[in-house]
Amino acid sequence: MAKITFDGNPVTTLGDLPAVGTQAPEFTLTGADLGEVKLSDFVGKRIVLNIFPSLDTGICAQSVREFNKLGEQFDNTVVIAVSMDLPFAHDRFCAAEGIENVVTGSAFRSSFPQDYEVLMIDGPLSGLLSRAVVIIDENGKVTYTEQVPEGRTEPNYEGAKAALS
């Protein structure tokens, strides 16, 4: 179990992110159009999973904006924003913000939280996803992970960029 904090207070996640070098677990999320978003949909592309608790928080919203920029910078790369927010919230946010380089995926009826072990099991946001980044190569192997240690901080964007360079 990953030990992180939220506002300085201890929080436990279900487990640890998939290890670098391992095959990424398959997932099925719900897209903004209510269709399925699957890992297997992106075979042959690099995937950046931007995982976070909720679009309705400033840091989570900022991470989607930043990863939207990152999605413009790298060829053959898909950014997927993953949270427990309903697909309608993802759609509303992306439309209002002009987000065009991110695929959204709601984990509200998915095994993604368990498969990627990012479910917070205690603390004030229990039941939501922790803030994390997972990068998967064209062959489905995990090449980079970051479990953000404090819920009120942003991911390491430079680390993600370096992993894609």
Coordinates of C-alpha atoms in Angstrom, one line a residue, residues 28-130:
T28 CA -12.0 -0.1 -19.6
L29 CA -13.1 3.4 -18.6
T30 CA -16.2 5.4 -19.7
G31 CA -15.5 8.2 -22.1
A32 CA -17.2 11.6 -22.3
D33 CA -19.5 10.2 -25.0
L34 CA -20.4 7.3 -22.7
G35 CA -18.5 4.9 -24.9
E36 CA -15.7 2.7 -23.7
V37 CA -12.1 3.9 -23.5
K38 CA -9.7 0.8 -23.4
L39 CA -6.0 0.5 -23.1
S40 CA -6.2 -1.8 -26.2
D41 CA -7.7 1.1 -28.2
F42 CA -4.3 2.7 -28.2
V43 CA -2.0 -0.2 -29.2
G44 CA 1.1 1.3 -31.0
K45 CA 0.8 4.6 -29.2
R46 CA 2.4 5.8 -26.0
I47 CA -0.1 6.5 -23.3
V48 CA 0.1 9.0 -20.4
L49 CA -2.4 8.2 -17.6
N50 CA -3.0 11.4 -15.7
I51 CA -4.9 10.0 -12.6
F52 CA -6.5 12.3 -10.0
P53 CA -9.3 12.6 -7.5
S54 CA -11.7 15.1 -9.1
L55 CA -11.9 17.8 -11.8
D56 CA -13.6 20.0 -9.3
T57 CA -10.4 20.8 -7.5
G58 CA -7.9 23.4 -8.6
I59 CA -4.8 21.1 -8.7
C60 CA -6.6 18.3 -10.6
A61 CA -8.0 20.8 -13.1
Q62 CA -4.5 22.3 -13.5
S63 CA -3.0 18.9 -14.1
V64 CA -5.4 18.3 -17.0
R65 CA -4.5 21.7 -18.5
E66 CA -0.8 20.9 -18.2
F67 CA -1.1 17.4 -19.7
N68 CA -3.2 18.9 -22.5
K69 CA -0.1 21.0 -23.4
L70 CA 2.1 17.9 -23.1
G71 CA -0.3 16.0 -25.5
E72 CA 0.5 18.6 -28.2
Q73 CA 4.3 18.3 -27.7
F74 CA 4.8 14.5 -28.4
D75 CA 3.9 12.6 -31.5
N76 CA 2.3 9.2 -31.2
T77 CA 1.2 9.9 -27.6
V78 CA -2.3 9.9 -26.1
V79 CA -3.0 11.5 -22.7
I80 CA -5.9 10.0 -20.8
A81 CA -7.4 11.9 -17.8
V82 CA -8.7 9.4 -15.3
S83 CA -10.9 10.2 -12.3
M84 CA -14.0 9.0 -10.6
D85 CA -15.9 12.0 -12.0
L86 CA -18.9 11.2 -14.1
P87 CA -18.3 11.4 -17.9
F88 CA -20.6 14.4 -18.0
A89 CA -18.2 16.3 -15.7
H90 CA -15.3 15.4 -17.9
D91 CA -17.1 16.6 -21.0
R92 CA -18.2 19.9 -19.3
F93 CA -14.7 20.6 -18.0
C94 CA -13.0 19.9 -21.4
A95 CA -15.5 22.0 -23.3
A96 CA -15.2 25.0 -20.9
E97 CA -11.4 24.8 -20.8
G98 CA -10.8 24.1 -24.5
I99 CA -9.1 20.9 -23.7
E100 CA -8.5 19.1 -27.1
N101 CA -5.4 16.9 -26.5
V102 CA -6.8 14.7 -23.8
V103 CA -9.0 11.7 -23.8
T104 CA -11.2 11.5 -20.7
G105 CA -11.9 8.3 -18.8
S106 CA -14.3 8.0 -15.9
A107 CA -13.5 5.1 -13.6
F108 CA -16.9 5.3 -11.8
R109 CA -17.9 1.8 -13.0
S110 CA -14.5 0.3 -13.7
S111 CA -12.0 -2.0 -12.1
F112 CA -9.3 0.6 -12.9
P113 CA -8.9 1.8 -9.3
Q114 CA -8.2 -1.7 -8.2
D115 CA -6.1 -2.8 -11.2
Y116 CA -3.8 0.3 -10.9
E117 CA -4.1 0.3 -7.1
V118 CA -4.8 4.0 -6.9
L119 CA -8.0 3.9 -4.8
M120 CA -7.7 5.9 -1.6
I121 CA -9.0 3.6 1.1
D122 CA -9.0 6.1 4.0
G123 CA -8.8 9.9 4.6
P124 CA -11.2 12.6 3.5
L125 CA -11.2 11.6 -0.1
S126 CA -11.7 7.9 0.5
G127 CA -13.2 6.2 -2.5
L128 CA -11.5 8.6 -5.0
L129 CA -8.4 8.0 -7.0
S130 CA -5.0 9.2 -5.7

